[in-house]
Amino acid sequence: MKRVRTSTLLVGAAAAAVAVPLALSPIFQSSDSETAEPVNDAQEMSLGEAAPDGLVIGSAVAGGGHHHDEDYPDPFTGDAPYRELLATEFTSLSAENQMKWDHLRPDRDTYAFDDADAIVEFAERNGQVVRGHTLLWHSQNPDWLENGNFGADELRAILRDHIETVVGRYEGRIQQWDVANEIFDDNGNLRTQDNIWIRELGPEIIADAFRWAHEADPSAELYLNDYSVESVNAKSDAYYRMSQDLLADGVPLHGFSAQTHLSLQYGFPSDLEDNLRRFEELGLGTALTEVDVRMPLAEGAEPTEEQLRQQADYYLRTLEACLNLSSCGSYTVWGLPDKYSWVPVTFEGEGAATIYWDDLTTKPAYDALLEALVDAS
Ligand code: 9MR
């Protein structure tokens, strides 16, 4: 059983501001406080600390999403308790939006690295690794790119410059890059229309993106990443075939990851582990990169006990799949708490998808994850 530090990592000027609210949460209690003795080992451990060697536990870093802009200040700069929780609870961070094209590339000649730099520097200060997200995607591309009518040679040069510049900037500091994100549709067809790169440059551009990323940072693990690929289905089959082809061609592909956005409305993808195992057997790493479990929820309503129990069960089963695979080294939840989640904005009548309440106290799903990690160590 691991024994772990219990002092909090106070981050710069945030320290004073967070002392009071965080005292309410068991994970922030110090072991020398008479009234706040943890009742068991698990309680004094964070998810990241409890994880077995070789497995990092991550969260997306909120900010830059279209839906957060109006209601909240950027959580990463404007919410000290939130930032403190990211620092202490997790061993990996993913940029929820801050490394996407629309964020990094306000215009063709400019790279805006401030927010991405802040995440990478924060992670380094706190001993965390980073997942880079993402380099080649059909969504969240700036208008100047989508509507620029560039010729093929120029477009290719734009992508190459982007990958070399962005991956090169963080060389040695990003554990995993989602090089290609969501390149297949749900029928397992390449997105040859809505993905500008594939449409204009052909499917071969995918291999090139991996090659350029590898040249720019030979130490980064390079991933194919998508949603609705948790089960064996047309889409994950397409990834499996593509992985075989890329590997046969000597392309530096290192992993396949399932985002794992689940809903209690649908059954649990119980073949998740078997599905990922076939990628493991190709010699690839695997990861769960954007785990959340949403549920039907009327606006303003609270989840029922039963919903929370089911949600905990879904989260637990995703983690167990990862724990059972030697290839699975990274398990990331897609943000917290619920007020910063993308879910209510995108799915009307659904919500409560994260493992934290809005006051940063934990849900049963958190407890289930922590217990499983402690047991696995
Ligand atoms: O969580 C992200 C949200 O803040 C953005 O508004 C949205 C825009 O497309 O992207 C969300 O993140 C997505 C991720 O980048 C890729 N997989 C699906 C995620 C949820 O939509």
Short mmCIF file of C-alpha atoms and ligand atoms in Angstrom, two decimals:
data_model
loop_
_atom_site.label_atom_id
_atom_site.label_comp_id
_atom_site.label_asym_id
_atom_site.label_seq_id
_atom_site.Cartn_x
_atom_site.Cartn_y
_atom_site.Cartn_z
CA MET A 1 0.00 0.00 0.00
CA LYS A 2 1.34 3.39 -0.92
CA ARG A 3 1.70 6.06 1.72
CA VAL A 4 1.65 9.49 0.27
CA ARG A 5 2.30 13.09 1.06
CA THR A 6 -0.63 14.94 2.53
CA SER A 7 0.47 18.51 2.18
CA THR A 8 -1.11 20.43 -0.64
CA LEU A 9 0.88 21.84 -3.50
CA LEU A 10 0.12 25.49 -3.30
CA VAL A 11 0.46 27.24 -6.56
CA GLY A 12 1.86 30.73 -6.43
CA ALA A 13 -0.45 33.50 -5.32
CA ALA A 14 -3.37 31.10 -5.35
CA ALA A 15 -2.27 29.63 -2.04
CA ALA A 16 -3.83 32.13 0.32
CA ALA A 17 -7.06 32.30 -1.62
CA VAL A 18 -7.68 28.58 -1.58
CA ALA A 19 -6.82 27.74 2.01
CA VAL A 20 -10.32 28.09 3.38
CA PRO A 21 -12.52 26.36 0.80
CA LEU A 22 -10.14 23.46 0.35
CA ALA A 23 -10.11 22.68 4.03
CA LEU A 24 -13.59 21.32 3.49
CA SER A 25 -12.42 18.55 1.23
CA PRO A 26 -10.76 15.47 2.75
CA ILE A 27 -8.06 15.24 0.12
CA PHE A 28 -6.71 18.61 1.16
CA GLN A 29 -6.63 17.99 4.87
CA SER A 30 -3.21 17.91 6.40
CA SER A 31 -2.24 14.89 8.44
CA ASP A 32 -1.17 16.95 11.44
CA SER A 33 -4.59 18.49 11.92
CA GLU A 34 -6.26 16.96 14.98
CA THR A 35 -9.75 17.26 13.64
CA ALA A 36 -8.96 16.10 10.15
CA GLU A 37 -7.30 12.70 10.48
CA PRO A 38 -8.01 10.72 7.34
CA VAL A 39 -9.95 7.59 8.20
CA ASN A 40 -8.11 5.35 5.78
CA ASP A 41 -5.21 5.32 3.37
CA ALA A 42 -7.37 5.95 0.35
CA GLN A 43 -8.72 9.16 1.77
CA GLU A 44 -5.34 10.77 2.06
CA MET A 45 -4.37 9.85 -1.45
CA SER A 46 -5.17 11.52 -4.71
CA LEU A 47 -6.18 9.60 -7.82
CA GLY A 48 -2.80 10.21 -9.38
CA GLU A 49 -0.95 9.09 -6.28
CA ALA A 50 -3.05 5.97 -5.89
CA ALA A 51 -2.48 4.80 -9.47
CA PRO A 52 -0.13 1.89 -10.06
CA ASP A 53 3.26 2.61 -11.60
CA GLY A 54 3.02 3.22 -15.31
CA LEU A 55 -0.50 4.65 -15.24
CA VAL A 56 -1.12 8.40 -15.16
CA ILE A 57 -4.52 9.82 -14.24
CA GLY A 58 -5.41 12.99 -16.07
CA SER A 59 -7.96 15.72 -16.47
CA ALA A 60 -8.71 18.12 -19.26
CA VAL A 61 -7.85 21.70 -18.38
CA ALA A 62 -10.97 23.80 -18.93
CA GLY A 63 -10.85 27.00 -20.89
CA GLY A 64 -11.20 28.29 -24.39
CA GLY A 65 -14.43 26.38 -25.03
CA HIS A 66 -17.16 28.33 -26.74
CA HIS A 67 -19.59 27.59 -23.96
CA HIS A 68 -17.49 28.75 -21.05
CA ASP A 69 -16.87 32.21 -22.33
CA GLU A 70 -20.07 33.92 -21.25
CA ASP A 71 -20.69 32.48 -17.82
CA TYR A 72 -17.25 32.05 -16.36
CA PRO A 73 -13.83 33.59 -16.40
CA ASP A 74 -11.26 31.20 -17.85
CA PRO A 75 -11.22 28.53 -15.11
CA PHE A 76 -7.49 27.97 -15.47
CA THR A 77 -6.65 31.57 -14.69
CA GLY A 78 -9.73 32.62 -12.76
CA ASP A 79 -10.52 29.78 -10.36
CA ALA A 80 -7.79 29.09 -7.83
CA PRO A 81 -9.43 26.13 -6.01
CA TYR A 82 -10.03 24.48 -9.37
CA ARG A 83 -6.40 24.95 -10.33
CA GLU A 84 -5.28 23.59 -6.98
CA LEU A 85 -7.39 20.49 -7.51
CA LEU A 86 -5.83 19.93 -10.93
CA ALA A 87 -2.39 20.22 -9.37
CA THR A 88 -2.93 17.81 -6.54
CA GLU A 89 -5.32 15.19 -7.84
CA PHE A 90 -3.92 14.39 -11.30
CA THR A 91 -0.64 13.26 -12.81
CA SER A 92 -1.50 14.20 -16.40
CA LEU A 93 -3.18 17.22 -17.96
CA SER A 94 -4.80 17.63 -21.37
CA ALA A 95 -5.54 20.93 -23.05
CA GLU A 96 -9.32 20.87 -23.52
CA ASN A 97 -9.14 23.55 -26.22
CA GLN A 98 -5.90 25.46 -25.81
CA MET A 99 -3.83 23.46 -28.31
CA LYS A 100 -6.44 23.35 -31.05
CA TRP A 101 -5.94 25.23 -34.28
CA ASP A 102 -8.54 27.92 -33.60
CA HIS A 103 -6.76 28.67 -30.36
CA LEU A 104 -3.14 28.49 -31.49
CA ARG A 105 -3.55 30.10 -34.91
CA PRO A 106 -5.46 33.40 -34.90
CA ASP A 107 -4.08 33.99 -38.39
CA ARG A 108 -1.80 32.32 -40.83
CA ASP A 109 1.37 34.01 -39.67
CA THR A 110 0.75 33.90 -35.95
CA TYR A 111 1.14 31.30 -33.24
CA ALA A 112 -0.56 32.21 -29.96
CA PHE A 113 1.11 29.98 -27.41
CA ASP A 114 0.27 31.74 -24.16
CA ASP A 115 -2.48 29.41 -22.95
CA ALA A 116 -0.76 26.24 -24.12
CA ASP A 117 2.51 27.36 -22.53
CA ALA A 118 0.70 28.05 -19.26
CA ILE A 119 -0.61 24.50 -19.14
CA VAL A 120 2.73 22.89 -19.95
CA GLU A 121 4.56 25.06 -17.41
CA PHE A 122 1.92 24.40 -14.74
CA ALA A 123 2.21 20.66 -15.35
CA GLU A 124 5.98 20.80 -15.05
CA ARG A 125 5.81 22.75 -11.80
CA ASN A 126 3.51 20.07 -10.42
CA GLY A 127 5.34 17.00 -11.70
CA GLN A 128 2.64 16.15 -14.22
CA VAL A 129 2.84 14.93 -17.81
CA VAL A 130 0.83 16.48 -20.65
CA ARG A 131 -1.33 15.07 -23.46
CA GLY A 132 -1.27 17.29 -26.52
CA HIS A 133 -4.63 17.64 -28.30
CA THR A 134 -4.72 17.90 -31.34
CA LEU A 135 -2.87 18.40 -34.65
CA LEU A 136 -5.09 17.16 -37.48
CA TRP A 137 -8.85 17.48 -37.00
CA HIS A 138 -11.93 18.49 -38.97
CA SER A 139 -13.29 20.69 -36.20
CA GLN A 140 -12.28 23.92 -34.45
CA ASN A 141 -10.19 25.09 -37.36
CA PRO A 142 -9.92 28.86 -37.93
CA ASP A 143 -11.87 30.48 -40.75
CA TRP A 144 -8.72 31.71 -42.48
CA LEU A 145 -7.77 28.04 -42.89
CA GLU A 146 -11.14 26.54 -43.78
CA ASN A 147 -12.06 29.32 -46.19
CA GLY A 148 -8.62 30.18 -47.48
CA ASN A 149 -8.85 28.31 -50.79
CA PHE A 150 -5.24 27.26 -50.53
CA GLY A 151 -3.73 25.06 -53.18
CA ALA A 152 -2.59 21.59 -52.16
CA ASP A 153 1.11 22.46 -51.92
CA GLU A 154 0.43 25.45 -49.78
CA LEU A 155 -1.98 23.61 -47.52
CA ARG A 156 0.54 20.85 -47.03
CA ALA A 157 3.19 23.42 -46.14
CA ILE A 158 0.79 25.03 -43.64
CA LEU A 159 0.15 21.72 -41.88
CA ARG A 160 3.79 20.76 -41.86
CA ASP A 161 4.82 24.12 -40.45
CA HIS A 162 2.12 23.86 -37.78
CA ILE A 163 3.15 20.38 -36.67
CA GLU A 164 6.86 21.19 -36.68
CA THR A 165 6.34 24.43 -34.81
CA VAL A 166 3.87 23.20 -32.20
CA VAL A 167 5.34 19.76 -31.55
CA GLY A 168 8.86 21.17 -31.76
CA ARG A 169 8.10 23.90 -29.23
CA TYR A 170 7.21 21.30 -26.60
CA GLU A 171 9.81 18.73 -27.56
CA GLY A 172 10.41 16.32 -24.70
CA ARG A 173 7.58 17.89 -22.65
CA ILE A 174 4.47 16.20 -24.07
CA GLN A 175 3.97 12.55 -23.21
CA GLN A 176 1.34 11.80 -25.85
CA TRP A 177 0.03 13.72 -28.84
CA ASP A 178 -3.35 13.11 -30.43
CA VAL A 179 -1.87 13.53 -33.88
CA ALA A 180 -5.05 12.66 -35.78
CA ASN A 181 -8.41 13.17 -34.10
CA GLU A 182 -11.78 11.82 -35.27
CA ILE A 183 -10.71 11.07 -38.85
CA PHE A 184 -13.40 8.39 -39.36
CA ASP A 185 -17.16 8.84 -39.20
CA ASP A 186 -19.41 6.44 -37.31
CA ASN A 187 -19.71 4.15 -40.34
CA GLY A 188 -15.97 3.72 -40.48
CA ASN A 189 -15.52 5.95 -43.52
CA LEU A 190 -12.68 8.44 -43.62
CA ARG A 191 -13.96 11.99 -43.33
CA THR A 192 -13.08 12.86 -46.89
CA GLN A 193 -15.45 15.83 -47.01
CA ASP A 194 -15.49 17.59 -43.65
CA ASN A 195 -11.79 17.09 -42.86
CA ILE A 196 -9.97 19.74 -44.89
CA TRP A 197 -6.65 17.90 -44.80
CA ILE A 198 -7.99 14.59 -46.07
CA ARG A 199 -10.28 16.28 -48.58
CA GLU A 200 -7.59 18.45 -50.13
CA LEU A 201 -4.49 16.30 -49.63
CA GLY A 202 -5.76 12.72 -49.64
CA PRO A 203 -5.56 10.06 -46.93
CA GLU A 204 -1.76 9.88 -47.20
CA ILE A 205 -1.58 13.13 -45.26
CA ILE A 206 -2.31 11.13 -42.09
CA ALA A 207 0.95 9.19 -42.33
CA ASP A 208 2.81 12.40 -43.09
CA ALA A 209 1.38 14.09 -40.01
CA PHE A 210 2.73 11.25 -37.87
CA ARG A 211 6.13 11.43 -39.59
CA TRP A 212 6.41 15.19 -39.12
CA ALA A 213 5.35 14.96 -35.48
CA HIS A 214 7.90 12.22 -34.83
CA GLU A 215 10.69 14.24 -36.40
CA ALA A 216 9.77 17.24 -34.28
CA ASP A 217 9.66 15.24 -31.04
CA PRO A 218 11.04 11.70 -31.22
CA SER A 219 10.16 11.10 -27.56
CA ALA A 220 6.43 11.85 -27.82
CA GLU A 221 4.01 8.93 -28.16
CA LEU A 222 1.83 9.56 -31.19
CA TYR A 223 -1.86 8.58 -31.07
CA LEU A 224 -4.95 8.10 -33.18
CA ASN A 225 -7.88 9.30 -31.04
CA ASP A 226 -11.67 9.13 -31.48
CA TYR A 227 -15.08 8.79 -29.83
CA SER A 228 -17.52 5.88 -30.28
CA VAL A 229 -14.60 3.49 -30.69
CA GLU A 230 -14.95 1.91 -27.26
CA SER A 231 -16.61 -1.19 -28.71
CA VAL A 232 -15.69 -3.38 -31.64
CA ASN A 233 -17.68 -1.68 -34.37
CA ALA A 234 -17.32 -0.30 -37.89
CA LYS A 235 -15.39 2.70 -36.67
CA SER A 236 -12.93 0.90 -34.40
CA ASP A 237 -12.50 -1.74 -37.13
CA ALA A 238 -11.50 1.05 -39.50
CA TYR A 239 -8.91 2.23 -36.98
CA TYR A 240 -7.65 -1.27 -36.54
CA ARG A 241 -7.10 -1.68 -40.28
CA MET A 242 -5.50 1.74 -40.55
CA SER A 243 -3.19 0.97 -37.63
CA GLN A 244 -2.06 -2.23 -39.31
CA ASP A 245 -1.41 -0.35 -42.56
CA LEU A 246 0.48 2.50 -40.93
CA LEU A 247 2.63 0.11 -38.91
CA ALA A 248 3.32 -2.02 -42.00
CA ASP A 249 4.52 1.14 -43.74
CA GLY A 250 6.84 2.00 -40.87
CA VAL A 251 4.86 5.09 -39.87
CA PRO A 252 5.64 6.22 -36.28
CA LEU A 253 2.22 5.40 -34.82
CA HIS A 254 2.48 4.53 -31.13
CA GLY A 255 -1.03 4.31 -29.80
CA PHE A 256 -4.77 4.19 -30.19
CA SER A 257 -7.06 5.94 -27.75
CA ALA A 258 -10.78 5.87 -27.06
CA GLN A 259 -12.20 9.18 -25.86
CA THR A 260 -14.91 7.31 -23.89
CA HIS A 261 -17.73 9.84 -23.71
CA LEU A 262 -20.46 7.63 -22.27
CA SER A 263 -24.11 8.15 -21.36
CA LEU A 264 -26.30 6.27 -18.90
CA GLN A 265 -28.92 6.27 -21.66
CA TYR A 266 -26.91 3.63 -23.46
CA GLY A 267 -25.54 0.33 -22.27
CA PHE A 268 -21.94 0.14 -21.13
CA PRO A 269 -19.54 -0.88 -23.93
CA SER A 270 -18.59 -4.11 -22.24
CA ASP A 271 -16.14 -5.13 -24.96
CA LEU A 272 -13.98 -2.06 -24.29
CA GLU A 273 -11.12 -4.11 -22.89
CA ASP A 274 -11.22 -6.71 -25.69
CA ASN A 275 -11.42 -3.99 -28.30
CA LEU A 276 -8.35 -2.20 -26.98
CA ARG A 277 -6.52 -5.48 -26.53
CA ARG A 278 -6.42 -6.07 -30.27
CA PHE A 279 -4.58 -2.74 -30.64
CA GLU A 280 -2.26 -3.75 -27.81
CA GLU A 281 -1.54 -6.94 -29.73
CA LEU A 282 -0.38 -4.81 -32.66
CA GLY A 283 2.23 -3.43 -30.28
CA LEU A 284 0.43 -0.13 -29.74
CA GLY A 285 -0.14 1.77 -26.53
CA THR A 286 -3.75 2.38 -25.52
CA ALA A 287 -5.37 5.15 -23.50
CA LEU A 288 -8.75 6.46 -22.40
CA THR A 289 -8.49 10.16 -23.10
CA GLU A 290 -11.79 11.98 -22.45
CA VAL A 291 -13.80 9.88 -20.03
CA ASP A 292 -17.13 11.25 -18.84
CA VAL A 293 -20.51 9.69 -18.10
CA ARG A 294 -23.53 11.90 -18.69
CA MET A 295 -27.07 11.22 -17.61
CA PRO A 296 -30.58 12.46 -18.34
CA LEU A 297 -31.11 15.47 -16.11
CA ALA A 298 -33.78 18.15 -16.22
CA GLU A 299 -32.39 21.66 -15.92
CA GLY A 300 -31.74 22.51 -12.30
CA ALA A 301 -32.41 18.93 -11.15
CA GLU A 302 -30.05 16.82 -9.05
CA PRO A 303 -29.03 13.30 -10.07
CA THR A 304 -30.77 10.54 -8.15
CA GLU A 305 -28.87 8.14 -5.91
CA GLU A 306 -29.46 5.45 -8.48
CA GLN A 307 -28.03 7.57 -11.28
CA LEU A 308 -24.95 8.32 -9.20
CA ARG A 309 -24.51 4.65 -8.43
CA GLN A 310 -24.79 3.74 -12.10
CA GLN A 311 -22.43 6.51 -13.08
CA ALA A 312 -19.87 5.26 -10.56
CA ASP A 313 -20.25 1.80 -12.05
CA TYR A 314 -19.62 3.06 -15.60
CA TYR A 315 -16.57 5.05 -14.56
CA LEU A 316 -15.24 2.09 -12.62
CA ARG A 317 -15.63 -0.26 -15.57
CA THR A 318 -13.75 2.09 -17.90
CA LEU A 319 -10.89 2.24 -15.42
CA GLU A 320 -10.90 -1.53 -14.90
CA ALA A 321 -10.55 -2.05 -18.64
CA CYS A 322 -7.49 0.18 -18.60
CA LEU A 323 -6.05 -1.47 -15.49
CA ASN A 324 -6.42 -4.88 -17.12
CA LEU A 325 -4.38 -3.85 -20.17
CA SER A 326 -0.62 -3.58 -19.87
CA SER A 327 -0.69 -1.16 -22.83
CA CYS A 328 -2.99 1.35 -21.11
CA GLY A 329 -0.80 3.98 -19.48
CA SER A 330 -3.05 7.02 -19.46
CA TYR A 331 -6.61 7.50 -18.13
CA THR A 332 -8.05 10.99 -18.44
CA VAL A 333 -11.39 12.46 -17.40
CA TRP A 334 -12.74 15.19 -19.69
CA GLY A 335 -12.89 18.02 -17.27
CA LEU A 336 -14.43 18.90 -13.94
CA PRO A 337 -16.56 19.95 -12.19
CA ASP A 338 -19.93 19.75 -13.94
CA LYS A 339 -20.16 23.51 -14.38
CA TYR A 340 -17.13 23.45 -16.67
CA SER A 341 -18.20 20.37 -18.62
CA TRP A 342 -19.04 20.52 -22.32
CA VAL A 343 -21.96 18.11 -21.79
CA PRO A 344 -24.95 20.32 -20.86
CA VAL A 345 -24.15 22.68 -23.71
CA THR A 346 -24.02 19.95 -26.31
CA PHE A 347 -26.70 17.54 -25.03
CA GLU A 348 -29.89 19.23 -23.99
CA GLY A 349 -31.44 17.48 -21.00
CA GLU A 350 -28.22 15.70 -19.99
CA GLY A 351 -25.56 16.63 -17.47
CA ALA A 352 -23.70 15.79 -14.24
CA ALA A 353 -21.10 13.93 -16.31
CA THR A 354 -17.98 14.57 -14.24
CA ILE A 355 -16.68 13.04 -11.00
CA TYR A 356 -16.92 16.29 -9.00
CA TRP A 357 -19.77 18.45 -7.73
CA ASP A 358 -19.56 22.12 -8.52
CA ASP A 359 -18.15 22.90 -5.06
CA LEU A 360 -15.28 20.50 -5.87
CA THR A 361 -16.42 17.81 -3.49
CA THR A 362 -16.37 14.30 -4.90
CA LYS A 363 -19.14 12.11 -6.28
CA PRO A 364 -19.48 8.34 -5.78
CA ALA A 365 -17.76 7.92 -9.14
CA TYR A 366 -14.63 9.51 -7.70
CA ASP A 367 -14.66 7.12 -4.74
CA ALA A 368 -15.06 4.14 -7.06
CA LEU A 369 -12.06 5.21 -9.14
CA LEU A 370 -9.90 5.89 -6.10
CA GLU A 371 -10.71 2.56 -4.52
CA ALA A 372 -9.94 0.66 -7.71
CA LEU A 373 -6.62 2.44 -8.07
CA VAL A 374 -5.66 1.74 -4.47
CA ASP A 375 -6.58 -1.93 -4.92
CA ALA A 376 -4.54 -2.16 -8.13
CA SER A 377 -1.37 -0.72 -6.59
O1 9MR B 1 -14.69 20.02 -24.41
C1 9MR B 1 -14.47 20.75 -25.59
C2 9MR B 1 -15.39 21.97 -25.64
O2 9MR B 1 -15.01 22.90 -24.65
C3 9MR B 1 -15.35 22.60 -27.02
O3 9MR B 1 -16.29 23.66 -27.09
C4 9MR B 1 -15.61 21.53 -28.07
C5 9MR B 1 -15.58 22.12 -29.45
O4 9MR B 1 -15.57 21.16 -30.43
O5 9MR B 1 -14.63 20.51 -27.97
C6 9MR B 1 -14.73 19.82 -26.76
O6 9MR B 1 -13.78 18.78 -26.70
C7 9MR B 1 -13.94 17.72 -27.64
C8 9MR B 1 -12.56 17.17 -27.92
O7 9MR B 1 -11.71 18.19 -28.36
C9 9MR B 1 -12.61 16.05 -28.93
N1 9MR B 1 -13.54 15.02 -28.52
C10 9MR B 1 -14.88 15.48 -28.17
C11 9MR B 1 -14.78 16.56 -27.10
C12 9MR B 1 -16.16 16.97 -26.63
O8 9MR B 1 -16.87 17.59 -27.66
#
